[in-house]
């Protein structure tokens, strides 16, 4: 178990596949280190949103959605005061197929966060959707992405990683591995979340459950957590990847100590 690591994810976190992106390629996790430099260090004091973060009576009304955007914004340090929340409802005929469920965009002098009301049937996934869009707000809206010179696909992966660093990673990771019968979701370039059916899974995000697990393992290590108490809230596939990742990251230190 200690030898396990998802190579593609590890290479991406190291910046190995993008040495010209303006990110240091030294060390095991420059993308997460970049997040720490941009948004503050990963410490045990940073709040982590867990299942139950969304109130039990959440039904996806306009007022509830706006309140949830403010709550997620507080966790992620995002200024949402000038944002407009637009709830839309995808047509019944597109359920279970690729369709847009969320978008972050600027319209004239304001920011619009568009969210599919149907996702509200799964409140934690809806919170993950909000987190993804607010990660765009922190990357795009605050002008951080332009200077990196990365592709849209890389930007979307970084957006998912920002949700991890800013405390929404448990809900985002669980949403990436959602076995519910309702339509699933995944991210498409240019800041849009779209529904996609991946038999037998339903997924949200550019990162797979295993990649989320490894990212959470790196983040947990940066927080000084070798046995994170929040791991029990992860879905099985994500938790398995987290534990394998933690074991892998601990192996070199154990070998050196021995």
PDB file of C-alpha atoms in Angstrom:
ATOM      1  CA  UNK A   1       0.000   0.000   0.000  1.00  0.00           C
ATOM      2  CA  UNK A   2       2.865   2.364   0.839  1.00  0.00           C
ATOM      3  CA  UNK A   3       4.103   2.259  -2.757  1.00  0.00           C
ATOM      4  CA  UNK A   4       0.805   3.398  -4.288  1.00  0.00           C
ATOM      5  CA  UNK A   5       0.390   6.714  -6.049  1.00  0.00           C
ATOM      6  CA  UNK A   6      -1.724   7.798  -9.065  1.00  0.00           C
ATOM      7  CA  UNK A   7       1.135   8.734 -11.399  1.00  0.00           C
ATOM      8  CA  UNK A   8      -0.806  11.168 -13.591  1.00  0.00           C
ATOM      9  CA  UNK A   9      -2.077  13.072 -10.558  1.00  0.00           C
ATOM     10  CA  UNK A  10       1.331  13.052  -8.875  1.00  0.00           C
ATOM     11  CA  UNK A  11       3.001  14.391 -12.019  1.00  0.00           C
ATOM     12  CA  UNK A  12       0.382  17.121 -12.325  1.00  0.00           C
ATOM     13  CA  UNK A  13       0.691  18.153  -8.673  1.00  0.00           C
ATOM     14  CA  UNK A  14       4.458  18.356  -9.130  1.00  0.00           C
ATOM     15  CA  UNK A  15       4.038  20.482 -12.242  1.00  0.00           C
ATOM     16  CA  UNK A  16       6.016  17.862 -14.193  1.00  0.00           C
ATOM     17  CA  UNK A  17       3.682  18.105 -17.174  1.00  0.00           C
ATOM     18  CA  UNK A  18       3.774  21.905 -17.217  1.00  0.00           C
ATOM     19  CA  UNK A  19       7.276  23.210 -16.385  1.00  0.00           C
ATOM     20  CA  UNK A  20       6.534  26.509 -18.134  1.00  0.00           C
ATOM     21  CA  UNK A  21       3.435  27.353 -16.093  1.00  0.00           C
ATOM     22  CA  UNK A  22       5.300  29.625 -13.721  1.00  0.00           C
ATOM     23  CA  UNK A  23       5.034  27.114 -10.877  1.00  0.00           C
ATOM     24  CA  UNK A  24       8.125  25.741  -9.172  1.00  0.00           C
ATOM     25  CA  UNK A  25       8.704  22.111 -10.125  1.00  0.00           C
ATOM     26  CA  UNK A  26      10.839  21.345  -7.058  1.00  0.00           C
ATOM     27  CA  UNK A  27       9.248  19.427  -4.224  1.00  0.00           C
ATOM     28  CA  UNK A  28       6.334  16.992  -4.185  1.00  0.00           C
ATOM     29  CA  UNK A  29       3.345  19.308  -4.462  1.00  0.00           C
ATOM     30  CA  UNK A  30       4.032  22.745  -5.995  1.00  0.00           C
ATOM     31  CA  UNK A  31       0.411  23.234  -7.049  1.00  0.00           C
ATOM     32  CA  UNK A  32      -0.739  22.855  -3.453  1.00  0.00           C
ATOM     33  CA  UNK A  33       2.230  24.955  -2.364  1.00  0.00           C
ATOM     34  CA  UNK A  34       1.078  27.581  -4.857  1.00  0.00           C
ATOM     35  CA  UNK A  35      -2.378  27.448  -3.263  1.00  0.00           C
ATOM     36  CA  UNK A  36      -0.752  28.008   0.123  1.00  0.00           C
ATOM     37  CA  UNK A  37       1.178  30.993  -1.159  1.00  0.00           C
ATOM     38  CA  UNK A  38      -1.917  32.487  -2.799  1.00  0.00           C
ATOM     39  CA  UNK A  39      -4.587  31.705  -0.217  1.00  0.00           C
ATOM     40  CA  UNK A  40      -2.708  31.057   3.003  1.00  0.00           C
ATOM     41  CA  UNK A  41      -1.230  27.856   4.441  1.00  0.00           C
ATOM     42  CA  UNK A  42      -3.115  24.608   4.963  1.00  0.00           C
ATOM     43  CA  UNK A  43      -3.431  24.404   8.742  1.00  0.00           C
ATOM     44  CA  UNK A  44      -5.662  22.417  11.098  1.00  0.00           C
ATOM     45  CA  UNK A  45      -7.354  25.703  11.950  1.00  0.00           C
ATOM     46  CA  UNK A  46      -8.865  25.988   8.471  1.00  0.00           C
ATOM     47  CA  UNK A  47     -12.544  25.046   8.522  1.00  0.00           C
ATOM     48  CA  UNK A  48     -13.577  21.911   6.637  1.00  0.00           C
ATOM     49  CA  UNK A  49     -17.137  21.559   5.350  1.00  0.00           C
ATOM     50  CA  UNK A  50     -18.493  18.082   6.068  1.00  0.00           C
ATOM     51  CA  UNK A  51     -21.721  16.255   5.197  1.00  0.00           C
ATOM     52  CA  UNK A  52     -24.495  18.081   7.025  1.00  0.00           C
ATOM     53  CA  UNK A  53     -22.964  21.462   6.170  1.00  0.00           C
ATOM     54  CA  UNK A  54     -26.133  22.216   4.223  1.00  0.00           C
ATOM     55  CA  UNK A  55     -29.199  22.639   6.479  1.00  0.00           C
ATOM     56  CA  UNK A  56     -31.520  19.649   6.607  1.00  0.00           C
ATOM     57  CA  UNK A  57     -34.466  21.689   5.343  1.00  0.00           C
ATOM     58  CA  UNK A  58     -32.629  22.826   2.210  1.00  0.00           C
ATOM     59  CA  UNK A  59     -34.852  22.602  -0.874  1.00  0.00           C
ATOM     60  CA  UNK A  60     -33.077  24.953  -3.254  1.00  0.00           C
ATOM     61  CA  UNK A  61     -35.153  28.095  -2.955  1.00  0.00           C
ATOM     62  CA  UNK A  62     -33.602  31.357  -4.105  1.00  0.00           C
ATOM     63  CA  UNK A  63     -33.146  32.534  -0.525  1.00  0.00           C
ATOM     64  CA  UNK A  64     -31.579  29.241   0.567  1.00  0.00           C
ATOM     65  CA  UNK A  65     -29.247  29.181  -2.430  1.00  0.00           C
ATOM     66  CA  UNK A  66     -28.059  32.721  -1.755  1.00  0.00           C
ATOM     67  CA  UNK A  67     -27.462  31.872   1.898  1.00  0.00           C
ATOM     68  CA  UNK A  68     -25.522  28.744   0.931  1.00  0.00           C
ATOM     69  CA  UNK A  69     -23.352  30.745  -1.472  1.00  0.00           C
ATOM     70  CA  UNK A  70     -22.544  33.091   1.415  1.00  0.00           C
ATOM     71  CA  UNK A  71     -21.755  30.173   3.742  1.00  0.00           C
ATOM     72  CA  UNK A  72     -19.493  28.451   1.204  1.00  0.00           C
ATOM     73  CA  UNK A  73     -17.919  31.813   0.449  1.00  0.00           C
ATOM     74  CA  UNK A  74     -17.129  32.256   4.143  1.00  0.00           C
ATOM     75  CA  UNK A  75     -15.363  28.870   4.247  1.00  0.00           C
ATOM     76  CA  UNK A  76     -13.400  29.633   1.057  1.00  0.00           C
ATOM     77  CA  UNK A  77     -12.628  33.260   1.840  1.00  0.00           C
ATOM     78  CA  UNK A  78     -14.511  34.418  -1.261  1.00  0.00           C
ATOM     79  CA  UNK A  79     -16.125  37.842  -1.398  1.00  0.00           C
ATOM     80  CA  UNK A  80     -19.627  37.149  -2.681  1.00  0.00           C
ATOM     81  CA  UNK A  81     -21.138  40.509  -1.793  1.00  0.00           C
ATOM     82  CA  UNK A  82     -21.405  41.626  -5.415  1.00  0.00           C
ATOM     83  CA  UNK A  83     -22.455  38.276  -6.844  1.00  0.00           C
ATOM     84  CA  UNK A  84     -25.872  37.451  -8.280  1.00  0.00           C
ATOM     85  CA  UNK A  85     -27.150  33.902  -7.860  1.00  0.00           C
ATOM     86  CA  UNK A  86     -29.220  32.699 -10.799  1.00  0.00           C
ATOM     87  CA  UNK A  87     -31.141  29.455 -10.388  1.00  0.00           C
ATOM     88  CA  UNK A  88     -32.034  27.600 -13.561  1.00  0.00           C
ATOM     89  CA  UNK A  89     -33.706  24.267 -14.156  1.00  0.00           C
ATOM     90  CA  UNK A  90     -32.385  21.934 -16.812  1.00  0.00           C
ATOM     91  CA  UNK A  91     -35.036  20.324 -19.046  1.00  0.00           C
ATOM     92  CA  UNK A  92     -36.202  16.850 -18.112  1.00  0.00           C
ATOM     93  CA  UNK A  93     -35.008  15.493 -21.468  1.00  0.00           C
ATOM     94  CA  UNK A  94     -31.338  16.210 -20.723  1.00  0.00           C
ATOM     95  CA  UNK A  95     -31.270  14.476 -17.348  1.00  0.00           C
ATOM     96  CA  UNK A  96     -28.740  11.648 -17.390  1.00  0.00           C
ATOM     97  CA  UNK A  97     -26.855  13.173 -20.330  1.00  0.00           C
ATOM     98  CA  UNK A  98     -24.322  15.960 -20.709  1.00  0.00           C
ATOM     99  CA  UNK A  99     -25.826  19.283 -19.737  1.00  0.00           C
ATOM    100  CA  UNK A 100     -24.750  22.458 -18.015  1.00  0.00           C
ATOM    101  CA  UNK A 101     -25.548  22.685 -14.304  1.00  0.00           C
ATOM    102  CA  UNK A 102     -23.365  25.597 -13.244  1.00  0.00           C
ATOM    103  CA  UNK A 103     -21.423  28.536 -14.570  1.00  0.00           C
ATOM    104  CA  UNK A 104     -19.355  31.450 -13.259  1.00  0.00           C
ATOM    105  CA  UNK A 105     -19.385  34.484 -15.516  1.00  0.00           C
ATOM    106  CA  UNK A 106     -19.126  38.235 -15.539  1.00  0.00           C
ATOM    107  CA  UNK A 107     -22.069  40.143 -17.017  1.00  0.00           C
ATOM    108  CA  UNK A 108     -21.464  43.855 -17.422  1.00  0.00           C
ATOM    109  CA  UNK A 109     -20.432  45.110 -13.978  1.00  0.00           C
ATOM    110  CA  UNK A 110     -21.489  42.116 -11.913  1.00  0.00           C
ATOM    111  CA  UNK A 111     -20.631  38.467 -11.343  1.00  0.00           C
ATOM    112  CA  UNK A 112     -23.297  35.846 -12.006  1.00  0.00           C
ATOM    113  CA  UNK A 113     -23.194  32.378 -10.472  1.00  0.00           C
ATOM    114  CA  UNK A 114     -25.632  30.149 -12.322  1.00  0.00           C
ATOM    115  CA  UNK A 115     -26.759  26.958 -10.588  1.00  0.00           C
ATOM    116  CA  UNK A 116     -29.095  24.176 -11.667  1.00  0.00           C
ATOM    117  CA  UNK A 117     -31.933  23.899  -9.163  1.00  0.00           C
ATOM    118  CA  UNK A 118     -32.236  20.155  -9.838  1.00  0.00           C
ATOM    119  CA  UNK A 119     -28.871  19.549  -8.155  1.00  0.00           C
ATOM    120  CA  UNK A 120     -30.417  20.856  -4.928  1.00  0.00           C
ATOM    121  CA  UNK A 121     -32.112  17.462  -4.544  1.00  0.00           C
ATOM    122  CA  UNK A 122     -28.664  16.370  -3.329  1.00  0.00           C
ATOM    123  CA  UNK A 123     -27.690  19.246  -1.026  1.00  0.00           C
ATOM    124  CA  UNK A 124     -24.062  18.214  -0.427  1.00  0.00           C
ATOM    125  CA  UNK A 125     -23.500  17.943  -4.186  1.00  0.00           C
ATOM    126  CA  UNK A 126     -25.115  21.344  -4.571  1.00  0.00           C
ATOM    127  CA  UNK A 127     -22.605  22.718  -2.049  1.00  0.00           C
ATOM    128  CA  UNK A 128     -19.830  21.110  -4.116  1.00  0.00           C
ATOM    129  CA  UNK A 129     -21.218  22.821  -7.201  1.00  0.00           C
ATOM    130  CA  UNK A 130     -21.203  26.178  -5.387  1.00  0.00           C
ATOM    131  CA  UNK A 131     -17.637  25.525  -4.196  1.00  0.00           C
ATOM    132  CA  UNK A 132     -16.436  24.910  -7.732  1.00  0.00           C
ATOM    133  CA  UNK A 133     -17.948  28.153  -8.983  1.00  0.00           C
ATOM    134  CA  UNK A 134     -16.520  30.125  -6.056  1.00  0.00           C
ATOM    135  CA  UNK A 135     -13.120  28.582  -6.730  1.00  0.00           C
ATOM    136  CA  UNK A 136     -13.431  30.161 -10.171  1.00  0.00           C
ATOM    137  CA  UNK A 137     -14.228  33.428  -8.430  1.00  0.00           C
ATOM    138  CA  UNK A 138     -11.003  33.180  -6.453  1.00  0.00           C
ATOM    139  CA  UNK A 139      -8.939  32.195  -9.480  1.00  0.00           C
ATOM    140  CA  UNK A 140     -10.530  34.169 -12.305  1.00  0.00           C
ATOM    141  CA  UNK A 141     -12.300  36.928 -10.447  1.00  0.00           C
ATOM    142  CA  UNK A 142      -9.217  37.790  -8.408  1.00  0.00           C
ATOM    143  CA  UNK A 143      -6.934  37.671 -11.446  1.00  0.00           C
ATOM    144  CA  UNK A 144      -4.780  34.723 -10.396  1.00  0.00           C
ATOM    145  CA  UNK A 145      -5.120  32.518 -13.483  1.00  0.00           C
ATOM    146  CA  UNK A 146      -4.059  34.953 -16.201  1.00  0.00           C
ATOM    147  CA  UNK A 147      -0.431  35.022 -15.108  1.00  0.00           C
ATOM    148  CA  UNK A 148      -0.079  31.231 -14.999  1.00  0.00           C
ATOM    149  CA  UNK A 149      -0.359  30.562 -18.734  1.00  0.00           C
ATOM    150  CA  UNK A 150      -2.228  27.293 -18.290  1.00  0.00           C
ATOM    151  CA  UNK A 151      -4.832  25.623 -20.521  1.00  0.00           C
ATOM    152  CA  UNK A 152      -8.567  25.575 -19.796  1.00  0.00           C
ATOM    153  CA  UNK A 153      -8.349  21.924 -18.775  1.00  0.00           C
ATOM    154  CA  UNK A 154      -5.510  22.657 -16.353  1.00  0.00           C
ATOM    155  CA  UNK A 155      -7.460  25.609 -15.017  1.00  0.00           C
ATOM    156  CA  UNK A 156     -10.438  23.373 -14.281  1.00  0.00           C
ATOM    157  CA  UNK A 157      -8.258  20.831 -12.474  1.00  0.00           C
ATOM    158  CA  UNK A 158      -6.679  23.630 -10.481  1.00  0.00           C
ATOM    159  CA  UNK A 159     -10.180  24.904  -9.690  1.00  0.00           C
ATOM    160  CA  UNK A 160     -11.079  21.534  -8.173  1.00  0.00           C
ATOM    161  CA  UNK A 161      -7.813  21.550  -6.231  1.00  0.00           C
ATOM    162  CA  UNK A 162      -8.602  25.006  -4.850  1.00  0.00           C
ATOM    163  CA  UNK A 163     -11.826  23.603  -3.366  1.00  0.00           C
ATOM    164  CA  UNK A 164      -9.640  21.098  -1.498  1.00  0.00           C
ATOM    165  CA  UNK A 165      -7.215  23.712  -0.217  1.00  0.00           C
ATOM    166  CA  UNK A 166      -9.980  26.091   0.854  1.00  0.00           C
ATOM    167  CA  UNK A 167     -11.881  23.553   2.951  1.00  0.00           C
ATOM    168  CA  UNK A 168     -14.578  22.239   0.605  1.00  0.00           C
ATOM    169  CA  UNK A 169     -12.643  19.160  -0.534  1.00  0.00           C
ATOM    170  CA  UNK A 170     -14.657  16.544   1.342  1.00  0.00           C
ATOM    171  CA  UNK A 171     -17.924  17.594  -0.272  1.00  0.00           C
ATOM    172  CA  UNK A 172     -16.294  18.116  -3.682  1.00  0.00           C
ATOM    173  CA  UNK A 173     -14.631  14.693  -3.530  1.00  0.00           C
ATOM    174  CA  UNK A 174     -17.832  12.942  -2.469  1.00  0.00           C
ATOM    175  CA  UNK A 175     -19.690  14.639  -5.296  1.00  0.00           C
ATOM    176  CA  UNK A 176     -17.056  13.268  -7.689  1.00  0.00           C
ATOM    177  CA  UNK A 177     -18.078   9.767  -6.698  1.00  0.00           C
ATOM    178  CA  UNK A 178     -21.826   9.904  -6.454  1.00  0.00           C
ATOM    179  CA  UNK A 179     -23.740   6.657  -6.947  1.00  0.00           C
ATOM    180  CA  UNK A 180     -27.168   8.266  -6.605  1.00  0.00           C
ATOM    181  CA  UNK A 181     -29.700   7.501  -9.328  1.00  0.00           C
ATOM    182  CA  UNK A 182     -30.196  11.156 -10.190  1.00  0.00           C
ATOM    183  CA  UNK A 183     -28.182  12.706 -13.010  1.00  0.00           C
ATOM    184  CA  UNK A 184     -24.473  13.151 -12.340  1.00  0.00           C
ATOM    185  CA  UNK A 185     -22.175  16.041 -13.039  1.00  0.00           C
ATOM    186  CA  UNK A 186     -18.725  16.785 -14.374  1.00  0.00           C
ATOM    187  CA  UNK A 187     -16.727  19.859 -15.239  1.00  0.00           C
ATOM    188  CA  UNK A 188     -16.197  21.140 -18.749  1.00  0.00           C
ATOM    189  CA  UNK A 189     -13.682  23.842 -19.691  1.00  0.00           C
ATOM    190  CA  UNK A 190     -14.308  27.561 -19.290  1.00  0.00           C
ATOM    191  CA  UNK A 191     -15.802  27.280 -15.859  1.00  0.00           C
ATOM    192  CA  UNK A 192     -18.937  25.311 -16.580  1.00  0.00           C
ATOM    193  CA  UNK A 193     -20.160  22.277 -14.693  1.00  0.00           C
ATOM    194  CA  UNK A 194     -22.111  19.922 -16.895  1.00  0.00           C
ATOM    195  CA  UNK A 195     -24.068  16.776 -16.230  1.00  0.00           C
ATOM    196  CA  UNK A 196     -22.599  13.529 -17.484  1.00  0.00           C
ATOM    197  CA  UNK A 197     -23.578   9.920 -17.004  1.00  0.00           C
ATOM    198  CA  UNK A 198     -20.537   7.716 -16.432  1.00  0.00           C
ATOM    199  CA  UNK A 199     -21.840   4.169 -16.089  1.00  0.00           C
ATOM    200  CA  UNK A 200     -21.980   2.972 -13.403  1.00  0.00           C
ATOM    201  CA  UNK A 201     -20.795   6.156 -11.685  1.00  0.00           C
ATOM    202  CA  UNK A 202     -22.043   9.697 -11.662  1.00  0.00           C
ATOM    203  CA  UNK A 203     -19.244  12.205 -11.266  1.00  0.00           C
ATOM    204  CA  UNK A 204     -18.712  15.859 -10.589  1.00  0.00           C
ATOM    205  CA  UNK A 205     -15.428  17.546 -11.317  1.00  0.00           C
ATOM    206  CA  UNK A 206     -12.340  17.285 -13.432  1.00  0.00           C
ATOM    207  CA  UNK A 207     -10.568  15.245 -10.765  1.00  0.00           C
ATOM    208  CA  UNK A 208     -11.537  11.606 -10.346  1.00  0.00           C
ATOM    209  CA  UNK A 209     -12.360  10.229  -6.880  1.00  0.00           C
ATOM    210  CA  UNK A 210      -8.876   8.674  -6.719  1.00  0.00           C
ATOM    211  CA  UNK A 211      -7.224  11.953  -7.680  1.00  0.00           C
ATOM    212  CA  UNK A 212      -9.261  13.808  -5.101  1.00  0.00           C
ATOM    213  CA  UNK A 213      -8.179  11.250  -2.521  1.00  0.00           C
ATOM    214  CA  UNK A 214      -4.516  11.731  -3.348  1.00  0.00           C
ATOM    215  CA  UNK A 215      -4.893  15.533  -3.333  1.00  0.00           C
ATOM    216  CA  UNK A 216      -6.553  15.288   0.078  1.00  0.00           C
ATOM    217  CA  UNK A 217      -3.663  13.105   1.266  1.00  0.00           C
ATOM    218  CA  UNK A 218      -1.132  15.745   0.181  1.00  0.00           C
ATOM    219  CA  UNK A 219      -3.234  18.488   1.763  1.00  0.00           C
ATOM    220  CA  UNK A 220      -3.616  16.487   4.977  1.00  0.00           C
ATOM    221  CA  UNK A 221       0.148  16.019   5.146  1.00  0.00           C
ATOM    222  CA  UNK A 222       0.634  19.767   4.753  1.00  0.00           C
ATOM    223  CA  UNK A 223      -1.769  20.251   7.673  1.00  0.00           C
ATOM    224  CA  UNK A 224       0.282  17.858   9.799  1.00  0.00           C
ATOM    225  CA  UNK A 225      -2.513  15.258   9.869  1.00  0.00           C
ATOM    226  CA  UNK A 226      -1.476  11.615   9.509  1.00  0.00           C
ATOM    227  CA  UNK A 227      -4.878  10.256  10.544  1.00  0.00           C
ATOM    228  CA  UNK A 228      -7.359  13.000   9.615  1.00  0.00           C
ATOM    229  CA  UNK A 229     -10.585  12.744  11.637  1.00  0.00           C
ATOM    230  CA  UNK A 230     -12.643  13.977   8.676  1.00  0.00           C
ATOM    231  CA  UNK A 231     -11.638  10.927   6.582  1.00  0.00           C
ATOM    232  CA  UNK A 232     -14.634   8.969   7.908  1.00  0.00           C
ATOM    233  CA  UNK A 233     -16.938  11.383   6.066  1.00  0.00           C
ATOM    234  CA  UNK A 234     -15.487  10.466   2.664  1.00  0.00           C
ATOM    235  CA  UNK A 235     -17.102   7.972   0.335  1.00  0.00           C
ATOM    236  CA  UNK A 236     -15.366   4.625   0.206  1.00  0.00           C
ATOM    237  CA  UNK A 237     -13.437   5.091  -3.049  1.00  0.00           C
ATOM    238  CA  UNK A 238     -12.179   8.534  -2.027  1.00  0.00           C
ATOM    239  CA  UNK A 239     -11.283   7.388   1.480  1.00  0.00           C
ATOM    240  CA  UNK A 240      -9.390   4.387   0.096  1.00  0.00           C
ATOM    241  CA  UNK A 241      -7.363   6.687  -2.173  1.00  0.00           C
ATOM    242  CA  UNK A 242      -6.735   9.050   0.748  1.00  0.00           C
ATOM    243  CA  UNK A 243      -5.415   6.263   2.984  1.00  0.00           C
ATOM    244  CA  UNK A 244      -3.247   4.836   0.196  1.00  0.00           C
ATOM    245  CA  UNK A 245      -1.933   8.313  -0.501  1.00  0.00           C
ATOM    246  CA  UNK A 246      -1.133   8.944   3.170  1.00  0.00           C
ATOM    247  CA  UNK A 247       0.672   5.594   3.372  1.00  0.00           C
ATOM    248  CA  UNK A 248       2.622   6.384   0.214  1.00  0.00           C
ATOM    249  CA  UNK A 249       3.642   9.800   1.504  1.00  0.00           C
ATOM    250  CA  UNK A 250       4.670   8.365   4.872  1.00  0.00           C
ATOM    251  CA  UNK A 251       6.759   5.551   3.346  1.00  0.00           C
ATOM    252  CA  UNK A 252       9.881   7.637   2.449  1.00  0.00           C
ATOM    253  CA  UNK A 253      10.022   9.146   5.948  1.00  0.00           C
ATOM    254  CA  UNK A 254       9.638   5.743   7.561  1.00  0.00           C
ATOM    255  CA  UNK A 255      12.333   4.281   5.339  1.00  0.00           C
ATOM    256  CA  UNK A 256      14.666   7.176   6.175  1.00  0.00           C
ATOM    257  CA  UNK A 257      13.996   6.827   9.884  1.00  0.00           C
ATOM    258  CA  UNK A 258      14.755   3.106   9.759  1.00  0.00           C
TER     259      UNK A 258
END
